[in-house]
Coordinates of N, CA and C in Angstrom, one line a residue:
Chain A
G1 N -15.0 -0.6 -11.0 CA -14.2 -1.4 -10.1 C -14.5 -1.1 -8.7
A2 N -14.0 -1.9 -7.8 CA -14.1 -1.6 -6.3 C -13.5 -0.3 -5.9
V3 N -14.2 0.5 -5.2 CA -13.7 1.8 -4.7 C -13.8 1.9 -3.2
V4 N -12.7 2.4 -2.6 CA -12.8 2.8 -1.2 C -12.6 4.3 -1.1
S5 N -13.6 4.9 -0.5 CA -13.6 6.3 -0.3 C -13.1 6.7 1.1
Q6 N -12.1 7.5 1.1 CA -11.4 7.8 2.4 C -11.6 9.3 2.7
H7 N -12.0 9.7 3.9 CA -12.2 11.1 4.2 C -11.7 11.4 5.7
P8 N -11.2 12.5 6.0 CA -10.9 13.6 5.0 C -9.6 13.3 4.3
S9 N -9.3 14.1 3.3 CA -8.0 13.9 2.6 C -6.9 14.6 3.3
R10 N -7.3 15.6 4.0 CA -6.3 16.4 4.7 C -6.9 17.0 6.0
V11 N -6.2 16.9 7.1 CA -6.7 17.5 8.3 C -5.6 18.0 9.2
I12 N -5.8 19.2 9.7 CA -4.9 19.8 10.7 C -5.6 19.9 12.0
C13 N -4.9 19.4 13.1 CA -5.6 19.5 14.4 C -4.6 20.0 15.4
K14 N -5.1 20.4 16.6 CA -4.2 20.8 17.7 C -3.8 19.6 18.5
S15 N -2.7 19.7 19.1 CA -2.2 18.7 20.0 C -3.3 18.4 21.1
G16 N -3.5 17.2 21.4 CA -4.5 16.8 22.5 C -5.9 16.6 22.0
T17 N -6.2 16.9 20.8 CA -7.5 16.7 20.2 C -7.5 15.3 19.5
S18 N -8.7 14.9 19.1 CA -8.9 13.6 18.4 C -9.4 13.8 17.0
V19 N -9.0 13.0 16.2 CA -9.3 13.1 14.7 C -9.8 11.7 14.3
K20 N -10.9 11.8 13.5 CA -11.5 10.5 13.0 C -11.3 10.5 11.5
I21 N -10.9 9.4 11.0 CA -10.7 9.1 9.6 C -11.7 8.0 9.2
E22 N -12.4 8.2 8.1 CA -13.4 7.3 7.6 C -13.0 6.6 6.3
C23 N -13.2 5.3 6.2 CA -13.1 4.6 4.9 C -14.3 3.9 4.6
R24 N -14.9 4.1 3.5 CA -16.1 3.4 3.0 C -15.9 2.7 1.8
S25 N -16.3 1.4 1.7 CA -16.3 0.7 0.5 C -17.6 1.0 -0.2
L26 N -17.5 1.5 -1.5 CA -18.6 2.1 -2.1 C -19.5 1.1 -2.9
D27 N -18.9 0.1 -3.5 CA -19.7 -0.8 -4.3 C -19.4 -2.3 -4.0
F28 N -18.9 -2.5 -2.8 CA -18.7 -3.9 -2.4 C -18.7 -3.9 -0.8
Q29 N -18.8 -5.1 -0.3 CA -18.7 -5.2 1.2 C -17.4 -5.6 1.6
A30 N -16.8 -4.9 2.5 CA -15.5 -5.2 3.0 C -15.5 -5.8 4.4
T31 N -15.4 -7.1 4.5 CA -15.4 -7.6 5.8 C -14.1 -7.3 6.6
T32 N -13.1 -7.1 5.8 CA -11.8 -6.8 6.4 C -11.2 -5.5 5.8
M33 N -10.7 -4.6 6.6 CA -10.0 -3.5 6.1 C -8.7 -3.4 6.8
F34 N -7.7 -2.8 6.1 CA -6.4 -2.7 6.7 C -6.0 -1.2 6.8
W35 N -5.4 -0.8 7.9 CA -5.0 0.6 8.1 C -3.4 0.6 8.0
Y36 N -2.9 1.5 7.2 CA -1.5 1.7 7.0 C -1.1 3.1 7.4
R37 N 0.1 3.3 7.7 CA 0.7 4.6 7.9 C 2.0 4.7 7.1
Q38 N 2.2 5.9 6.5 CA 3.4 6.1 5.7 C 4.1 7.3 6.2
F39 N 5.4 7.1 6.7 CA 6.2 8.2 7.0 C 7.0 8.6 5.8
P40 N 7.5 9.9 5.8 CA 8.1 10.4 4.6 C 9.3 9.4 4.1
K41 N 9.3 9.1 2.9 CA 10.3 8.3 2.2 C 10.4 6.9 2.9
K42 N 9.3 6.5 3.4 CA 9.3 5.1 4.0 C 8.2 4.3 3.3
S43 N 8.2 3.0 3.6 CA 7.1 2.2 3.1 C 5.8 2.3 3.8
L44 N 4.8 1.7 3.3 CA 3.5 1.6 4.0 C 3.6 0.6 5.1
M45 N 3.4 1.1 6.3 CA 3.5 0.2 7.5 C 2.1 -0.2 8.0
L46 N 1.9 -1.5 8.1 CA 0.6 -1.9 8.5 C 0.4 -1.6 10.0
M47 N -0.7 -0.9 10.3 CA -1.0 -0.6 11.7 C -1.9 -1.6 12.3
A48 N -3.0 -1.9 11.6 CA -4.0 -2.8 12.2 C -4.9 -3.4 11.1
T49 N -5.5 -4.5 11.5 CA -6.4 -5.2 10.6 C -7.8 -5.0 11.3
S50 N -8.8 -4.5 10.5 CA -10.1 -4.2 11.1 C -11.1 -5.3 10.5
N51 N -11.8 -6.0 11.4 CA -12.7 -6.9 10.9 C -14.1 -6.5 11.4
E52 N -15.1 -6.6 10.5 CA -16.4 -6.1 10.7 C -17.0 -6.9 11.9
G53 N -17.5 -6.2 12.9 CA -18.2 -6.8 14.0 C -17.3 -7.4 15.1
S54 N -16.0 -7.2 15.0 CA -15.1 -7.7 16.0 C -14.0 -6.7 16.2
K55 N -13.2 -7.0 17.2 CA -12.1 -6.1 17.6 C -11.0 -6.1 16.5
A56 N -10.3 -5.0 16.4 CA -9.2 -4.9 15.4 C -8.0 -5.6 16.0
T57 N -7.2 -6.1 15.1 CA -5.9 -6.7 15.4 C -4.8 -5.7 15.1
Y58 N -4.1 -5.4 16.1 CA -3.0 -4.3 16.0 C -1.7 -5.0 15.8
E59 N -0.9 -4.3 15.0 CA 0.5 -4.8 14.8 C 1.3 -4.4 16.1
Q60 N 2.4 -5.1 16.2 CA 3.3 -4.8 17.4 C 3.8 -3.4 17.4
G61 N 3.7 -2.8 18.5 CA 4.2 -1.4 18.6 C 3.2 -0.3 18.3
V62 N 2.0 -0.7 17.9 CA 0.9 0.2 17.6 C 0.0 0.3 18.9
E63 N -0.2 1.5 19.4 CA -1.0 1.6 20.6 C -2.5 1.6 20.3
K64 N -3.1 0.5 20.7 CA -4.6 0.4 20.4 C -5.5 1.4 21.1
D65 N -5.0 1.9 22.2 CA -5.8 2.9 22.9 C -5.6 4.3 22.3
K66 N -4.6 4.5 21.5 CA -4.4 5.7 20.8 C -5.0 5.7 19.4
F67 N -4.9 4.6 18.8 CA -5.5 4.5 17.4 C -6.7 3.6 17.5
L68 N -7.8 4.2 17.7 CA -9.1 3.4 17.9 C -9.7 3.1 16.5
I69 N -9.9 1.8 16.3 CA -10.5 1.4 15.0 C -11.9 0.7 15.3
N70 N -12.8 1.2 14.5 CA -14.2 0.7 14.6 C -14.6 0.2 13.2
H71 N -15.2 -1.0 13.1 CA -15.6 -1.5 11.8 C -17.0 -2.0 12.1
A72 N -17.9 -1.1 12.2 CA -19.3 -1.5 12.7 C -20.2 -2.0 11.6
S73 N -19.8 -1.8 10.3 CA -20.6 -2.3 9.2 C -19.7 -2.8 8.1
L74 N -20.3 -3.5 7.2 CA -19.5 -4.1 6.1 C -19.0 -3.0 5.1
T75 N -19.4 -1.8 5.3 CA -19.0 -0.8 4.3 C -18.2 0.4 5.0
L76 N -18.0 0.4 6.3 CA -17.4 1.5 6.9 C -16.5 1.0 8.0
S77 N -15.2 1.6 7.9 CA -14.3 1.4 9.0 C -13.7 2.8 9.4
T78 N -13.5 3.0 10.6 CA -13.0 4.3 11.1 C -11.8 4.2 11.9
L79 N -10.8 5.1 11.8 CA -9.6 5.2 12.6 C -9.7 6.5 13.3
T80 N -9.7 6.5 14.6 CA -9.6 7.7 15.4 C -8.3 7.8 16.1
V81 N -7.6 8.9 15.8 CA -6.3 9.2 16.5 C -6.7 10.0 17.7
T82 N -6.5 9.4 18.9 CA -6.9 10.1 20.1 C -5.7 10.9 20.7
S83 N -6.0 12.0 21.4 CA -5.0 12.8 22.0 C -3.8 13.0 21.1
A84 N -4.1 13.5 20.0 CA -3.0 13.6 18.9 C -1.8 14.4 19.4
H85 N -0.6 13.9 19.0 CA 0.6 14.6 19.2 C 1.3 14.9 17.9
P86 N 2.2 15.9 17.8 CA 2.9 16.2 16.5 C 3.5 14.9 15.9
E87 N 4.0 14.0 16.7 CA 4.6 12.8 16.1 C 3.6 11.9 15.5
D88 N 2.3 12.1 15.7 CA 1.3 11.4 15.0 C 1.1 11.9 13.5
S89 N 1.7 13.0 13.2 CA 1.5 13.6 11.9 C 2.1 12.6 10.9
S90 N 1.3 12.3 9.9 CA 1.7 11.2 9.0 C 0.6 11.1 7.9
F91 N 0.8 10.2 7.0 CA -0.1 9.9 5.9 C -0.8 8.5 6.3
Y92 N -2.1 8.5 6.4 CA -2.8 7.3 6.8 C -3.6 6.8 5.6
I93 N -3.5 5.5 5.4 CA -4.2 4.9 4.2 C -4.9 3.7 4.6
C94 N -6.2 3.5 4.1 CA -6.9 2.3 4.4 C -6.9 1.5 3.1
S95 N -7.2 0.2 3.3 CA -7.2 -0.7 2.2 C -8.2 -1.8 2.5
A96 N -8.8 -2.3 1.5 CA -9.8 -3.4 1.7 C -9.6 -4.5 0.6
K97 N -9.9 -5.7 1.0 CA -10.0 -6.8 0.0 C -11.3 -6.7 -0.7
T98 N -11.2 -6.8 -2.0 CA -12.4 -6.6 -2.8 C -13.3 -7.8 -2.9
G99 N -12.8 -8.9 -2.5 CA -13.6 -10.2 -2.7 C -13.2 -10.9 -3.9
V100 N -12.6 -10.2 -4.9 CA -12.0 -10.9 -6.0 C -10.6 -11.5 -5.6
A101 N -10.3 -12.6 -6.1 CA -9.0 -13.3 -5.6 C -7.9 -12.3 -5.6
Y102 N -7.3 -12.1 -4.4 CA -6.1 -11.3 -4.2 C -6.3 -9.8 -4.6
G103 N -7.6 -9.4 -4.7 CA -7.8 -8.0 -5.1 C -7.8 -7.1 -3.8
Y104 N -7.0 -6.1 -3.9 CA -7.0 -5.1 -2.8 C -7.2 -3.7 -3.5
T105 N -7.9 -2.9 -2.8 CA -8.0 -1.5 -3.2 C -7.8 -0.6 -2.1
F106 N -7.2 0.6 -2.4 CA -6.8 1.5 -1.4 C -7.6 2.8 -1.4
G107 N -7.8 3.4 -0.2 CA -8.3 4.7 -0.2 C -7.3 5.7 -0.7
S108 N -7.7 7.0 -0.8 CA -6.9 8.0 -1.3 C -5.9 8.6 -0.3
G109 N -6.1 8.2 1.0 CA -5.2 8.6 2.0 C -5.6 9.9 2.7
T110 N -5.1 10.0 4.0 CA -5.4 11.2 4.8 C -4.1 11.7 5.3
R111 N -3.8 13.0 5.0 CA -2.6 13.7 5.5 C -3.0 14.3 6.8
L112 N -2.5 13.8 7.9 CA -2.8 14.4 9.2 C -1.6 15.2 9.7
T113 N -1.9 16.4 10.1 CA -0.8 17.3 10.6 C -1.3 17.8 12.0
V114 N -0.5 17.5 13.0 CA -0.8 17.9 14.4 C 0.1 19.0 14.8
V115 N -0.5 20.1 15.2 CA 0.3 21.3 15.5 C 0.2 21.6 17.0
Chain B
D1 N 12.5 -7.5 10.6 CA 13.1 -8.1 9.4 C 12.2 -7.8 8.2
Q2 N 12.8 -7.2 7.2 CA 12.1 -6.7 6.1 C 11.8 -7.9 5.1
Q3 N 10.6 -8.2 4.9 CA 10.3 -9.4 4.1 C 10.3 -9.1 2.6
V4 N 10.0 -7.8 2.3 CA 10.0 -7.4 0.9 C 10.9 -6.2 0.8
K5 N 11.9 -6.4 -0.1 CA 12.9 -5.4 -0.2 C 13.0 -4.8 -1.6
Q6 N 13.0 -3.4 -1.7 CA 13.3 -2.7 -2.9 C 14.6 -1.9 -2.6
N7 N 15.7 -2.4 -3.1 CA 17.0 -1.9 -2.7 C 17.4 -0.6 -3.4
S8 N 16.6 -0.2 -4.5 CA 16.9 1.0 -5.2 C 15.9 2.0 -4.8
P9 N 16.3 3.1 -4.0 CA 15.3 4.1 -3.6 C 14.8 4.9 -4.8
S10 N 15.7 5.1 -5.8 CA 15.3 5.9 -6.9 C 15.9 5.4 -8.2
L11 N 15.3 5.8 -9.3 CA 15.7 5.4 -10.6 C 15.4 6.5 -11.6
S12 N 16.3 6.9 -12.5 CA 16.0 7.9 -13.5 C 16.2 7.2 -14.9
V13 N 15.2 7.5 -15.8 CA 15.3 6.8 -17.1 C 14.9 7.9 -18.1
Q14 N 15.5 7.8 -19.3 CA 15.1 8.7 -20.4 C 13.7 8.2 -21.0
E15 N 12.9 9.2 -21.4 CA 11.7 8.9 -22.0 C 11.9 8.0 -23.2
G16 N 11.0 6.9 -23.3 CA 11.2 6.0 -24.5 C 12.0 4.8 -24.2
R17 N 12.8 4.9 -23.1 CA 13.7 3.7 -22.8 C 12.9 2.8 -21.8
I18 N 13.6 1.7 -21.4 CA 13.0 0.8 -20.5 C 13.3 1.1 -19.1
S19 N 12.3 1.0 -18.2 CA 12.5 1.2 -16.8 C 12.4 -0.2 -16.2
I20 N 13.4 -0.6 -15.3 CA 13.3 -1.9 -14.7 C 13.4 -1.6 -13.2
L21 N 12.4 -2.0 -12.5 CA 12.3 -1.9 -11.0 C 12.4 -3.3 -10.4
N22 N 13.2 -3.4 -9.4 CA 13.5 -4.7 -8.8 C 12.9 -4.9 -7.4
C23 N 12.7 -6.1 -7.0 CA 12.1 -6.4 -5.7 C 12.5 -7.8 -5.3
D24 N 13.0 -7.9 -4.1 CA 13.4 -9.2 -3.5 C 12.5 -9.5 -2.3
Y25 N 12.2 -10.8 -2.1 CA 11.5 -11.2 -0.9 C 12.1 -12.3 -0.2
T26 N 11.8 -12.5 1.0 CA 12.4 -13.6 1.8 C 11.4 -14.7 2.2
N27 N 10.2 -14.4 2.3 CA 9.2 -15.3 2.8 C 8.7 -16.2 1.7
S28 N 9.0 -17.5 1.7 CA 8.7 -18.4 0.7 C 7.1 -18.8 0.7
M29 N 6.4 -18.3 1.7 CA 5.0 -18.5 1.8 C 4.2 -17.5 0.9
F30 N 4.9 -16.4 0.5 CA 4.2 -15.5 -0.4 C 3.9 -16.2 -1.7
D31 N 2.6 -16.0 -2.1 CA 2.2 -16.7 -3.4 C 1.6 -15.8 -4.4
Y32 N 1.6 -14.5 -4.0 CA 1.0 -13.5 -5.0 C 1.7 -12.2 -4.8
F33 N 2.1 -11.6 -5.9 CA 2.9 -10.4 -5.8 C 2.2 -9.3 -6.7
L34 N 2.3 -8.1 -6.2 CA 1.6 -6.9 -6.8 C 2.5 -5.7 -6.9
W35 N 2.3 -4.9 -7.9 CA 3.0 -3.6 -8.0 C 2.0 -2.5 -7.9
Y36 N 2.3 -1.5 -7.2 CA 1.5 -0.4 -7.0 C 2.2 0.9 -7.4
K37 N 1.5 1.8 -7.9 CA 2.1 3.1 -8.3 C 1.5 4.2 -7.3
K38 N 2.3 5.1 -6.9 CA 1.8 6.0 -5.9 C 2.3 7.4 -6.2
Y39 N 1.4 8.4 -6.3 CA 1.7 9.8 -6.4 C 1.7 10.4 -5.0
P40 N 2.4 11.5 -4.8 CA 2.4 12.2 -3.5 C 1.0 12.5 -3.0
A41 N 0.7 12.3 -1.8 CA -0.6 12.6 -1.1 C -1.8 11.9 -1.8
E42 N -1.5 10.7 -2.4 CA -2.6 9.9 -2.9 C -2.4 8.5 -2.4
G43 N -3.4 7.7 -2.4 CA -3.3 6.3 -2.1 C -2.7 5.5 -3.3
P44 N -2.1 4.4 -3.0 CA -1.5 3.6 -4.1 C -2.6 3.1 -5.1
T45 N -2.2 3.0 -6.3 CA -3.1 2.4 -7.3 C -2.5 1.2 -7.9
F46 N -3.3 0.2 -8.1 CA -2.9 -1.1 -8.5 C -2.4 -1.0 -10.0
L47 N -1.3 -1.7 -10.2 CA -0.7 -1.7 -11.6 C -0.7 -3.0 -12.2
I48 N -0.1 -4.0 -11.6 CA -0.1 -5.3 -12.2 C 0.3 -6.3 -11.1
S49 N -0.1 -7.6 -11.3 CA 0.2 -8.6 -10.3 C 0.6 -9.9 -11.0
I50 N 1.1 -10.8 -10.2 CA 1.5 -12.1 -10.7 C 1.4 -13.1 -9.6
S51 N 0.9 -14.3 -10.0 CA 0.7 -15.4 -9.1 C 2.0 -16.2 -9.1
S52 N 2.3 -16.9 -8.1 CA 3.5 -17.7 -8.0 C 3.6 -18.8 -8.9
I53 N 2.5 -19.2 -9.6 CA 2.5 -20.3 -10.5 C 2.9 -19.8 -11.9
K54 N 3.1 -18.5 -12.0 CA 3.6 -17.9 -13.3 C 4.9 -17.3 -13.2
D55 N 5.6 -17.1 -14.3 CA 6.9 -16.4 -14.2 C 6.9 -15.1 -15.0
K56 N 5.7 -14.8 -15.6 CA 5.6 -13.6 -16.4 C 4.2 -13.2 -16.5
N57 N 3.9 -11.9 -16.4 CA 2.6 -11.4 -16.7 C 2.7 -10.0 -17.4
E58 N 2.0 -9.8 -18.4 CA 2.2 -8.6 -19.2 C 0.8 -7.9 -19.4
D59 N 0.9 -6.6 -19.3 CA -0.3 -5.8 -19.4 C 0.1 -4.5 -20.1
G60 N 0.0 -4.4 -21.4 CA 0.4 -3.2 -22.1 C 1.9 -2.9 -22.0
R61 N 2.2 -1.8 -21.5 CA 3.6 -1.4 -21.4 C 4.3 -2.0 -20.2
F62 N 3.5 -2.6 -19.3 CA 4.0 -3.2 -18.0 C 4.1 -4.7 -18.1
T63 N 5.3 -5.2 -17.7 CA 5.5 -6.6 -17.6 C 6.1 -6.9 -16.2
V64 N 5.6 -7.9 -15.5 CA 6.2 -8.3 -14.3 C 6.8 -9.7 -14.5
F65 N 8.1 -9.9 -14.0 CA 8.7 -11.2 -14.1 C 9.0 -11.7 -12.7
L66 N 8.8 -13.0 -12.5 CA 9.0 -13.6 -11.2 C 10.0 -14.7 -11.3
N67 N 11.0 -14.7 -10.5 CA 12.0 -15.8 -10.4 C 11.9 -16.3 -9.0
K68 N 11.1 -17.4 -8.9 CA 10.9 -18.0 -7.5 C 12.1 -18.5 -6.9
S69 N 13.0 -19.1 -7.6 CA 14.2 -19.7 -7.0 C 15.0 -18.6 -6.4
A70 N 15.1 -17.5 -7.1 CA 15.9 -16.4 -6.6 C 15.1 -15.5 -5.6
K71 N 13.8 -15.7 -5.5 CA 12.9 -14.9 -4.7 C 13.0 -13.4 -5.2
H72 N 12.9 -13.3 -6.4 CA 13.1 -12.0 -7.1 C 12.0 -11.7 -8.1
L73 N 11.5 -10.5 -8.1 CA 10.6 -10.1 -9.2 C 11.0 -8.7 -9.7
S74 N 10.6 -8.4 -10.9 CA 10.9 -7.1 -11.5 C 9.8 -6.6 -12.3
L75 N 9.7 -5.3 -12.4 CA 8.7 -4.7 -13.2 C 9.4 -3.9 -14.3
H76 N 9.0 -4.2 -15.5 CA 9.5 -3.6 -16.7 C 8.5 -2.7 -17.3
I77 N 8.9 -1.4 -17.6 CA 8.0 -0.5 -18.2 C 8.7 -0.1 -19.5
V78 N 8.0 -0.4 -20.6 CA 8.6 0.0 -21.9 C 7.5 0.3 -22.9
P79 N 7.6 1.5 -23.6 CA 8.5 2.5 -23.4 C 8.1 3.4 -22.2
S80 N 9.1 3.9 -21.5 CA 8.8 4.8 -20.3 C 8.3 6.1 -20.8
Q81 N 7.3 6.7 -20.0 CA 6.7 7.9 -20.3 C 6.9 8.9 -19.1
P82 N 6.9 10.2 -19.3 CA 7.0 11.1 -18.2 C 5.9 10.9 -17.2
G83 N 4.7 10.5 -17.6 CA 3.6 10.3 -16.7 C 3.8 9.1 -15.8
D84 N 4.8 8.3 -16.1 CA 5.1 7.1 -15.3 C 5.9 7.5 -14.0
S85 N 6.4 8.7 -14.0 CA 7.1 9.2 -12.8 C 6.3 9.2 -11.6
A86 N 6.7 8.4 -10.6 CA 5.9 8.1 -9.4 C 6.8 7.2 -8.5
V87 N 6.3 6.9 -7.3 CA 6.9 5.9 -6.5 C 6.2 4.5 -6.7
Y88 N 7.0 3.5 -7.0 CA 6.5 2.2 -7.2 C 6.7 1.3 -6.0
F89 N 5.7 0.7 -5.5 CA 5.8 -0.2 -4.4 C 5.6 -1.7 -4.9
C90 N 6.4 -2.5 -4.5 CA 6.3 -4.0 -4.6 C 5.6 -4.5 -3.4
A91 N 4.6 -5.4 -3.5 CA 3.9 -5.9 -2.4 C 3.7 -7.4 -2.6
A92 N 3.6 -8.1 -1.5 CA 3.5 -9.6 -1.5 C 2.4 -10.0 -0.6
S93 N 1.8 -11.1 -0.9 CA 0.7 -11.6 -0.1 C 0.8 -13.1 0.1
P94 N 0.7 -13.6 1.3 CA 0.5 -15.1 1.4 C -1.0 -15.3 1.1
S95 N -1.4 -16.5 1.1 CA -2.8 -16.8 0.7 C -3.7 -16.4 1.9
G96 N -5.0 -16.2 1.6 CA -5.9 -15.9 2.7 C -6.2 -14.5 2.9
N97 N -6.9 -14.1 3.9 CA -7.3 -12.8 4.1 C -6.3 -12.0 5.0
T98 N -5.1 -11.9 4.4 CA -4.0 -11.3 5.1 C -3.6 -10.0 4.4
P99 N -3.0 -9.1 5.2 CA -2.6 -7.8 4.6 C -1.4 -8.0 3.7
L100 N -1.3 -7.0 2.8 CA -0.1 -7.0 1.9 C 1.1 -6.6 2.7
V101 N 2.3 -7.1 2.3 CA 3.6 -6.6 2.9 C 4.2 -5.8 1.8
F102 N 4.6 -4.6 2.1 CA 5.1 -3.7 1.1 C 6.6 -3.5 1.2
G103 N 7.3 -3.3 0.1 CA 8.7 -2.8 0.1 C 8.7 -1.3 0.3
K104 N 9.8 -0.8 0.4 CA 10.0 0.7 0.7 C 9.7 1.6 -0.4
G105 N 9.6 1.0 -1.6 CA 9.3 1.8 -2.8 C 10.5 2.3 -3.5
T106 N 10.4 2.5 -4.8 CA 11.4 3.0 -5.7 C 10.8 4.2 -6.4
R107 N 11.5 5.4 -6.3 CA 11.0 6.6 -7.0 C 11.5 6.6 -8.4
L108 N 10.6 6.5 -9.4 CA 11.0 6.5 -10.8 C 10.8 7.9 -11.3
S109 N 11.8 8.4 -12.0 CA 11.7 9.7 -12.7 C 12.0 9.4 -14.2
V110 N 11.1 9.7 -15.0 CA 11.2 9.6 -16.4 C 11.5 11.0 -17.0
I111 N 12.6 11.1 -17.6 CA 13.1 12.4 -18.1 C 12.8 12.6 -19.6
A112 N 12.1 13.6 -19.9 CA 11.7 13.9 -21.3 C 12.9 14.3 -22.1

């Protein structure tokens, strides 16, 4: 089945530094990827929609200069958290449409801790 | 405004009994619904889905029921097993290349 590989699974960084999270579609081409963030005991909140070869579309309230999304190829989308702060600590998950009708697959998630 | 609602944050069920997880939605444009299972520190995994043209879809121990007039769907797990203990998210999608809208999830605990 369609697989999305997400790395790293866990990262700890210092305040003020940047962290890059990668999502790769392994056996299919993902023209669109979605980036979600999950706070403890909360739902998955959509942050942005990433389209290959074009600018990402950010949800209201998400700082596009802080959460940089690049979707340079049909198999890779990256989310870079710039100048990270402790409040950016969260669980980030990517998702891609598999091309099969209504098929979505998710990465395994990245636990970011900013200290 | 929350378009997909899971009003029960948690549910405990005895092993072997039926687990019923509920989900309500407000957007009549949703035409496809999905249930995902999620363990801590992992991404969601797809469980079962249903199109708005159906009212029931069954896959092994999992059955999803859709009541369009009530804008309500439910996931039935029978018999429940301890390995089913996880957070279950209801998600909905309008047609097209649009992201899923998730409920807040229900934590299911199946007690042996």
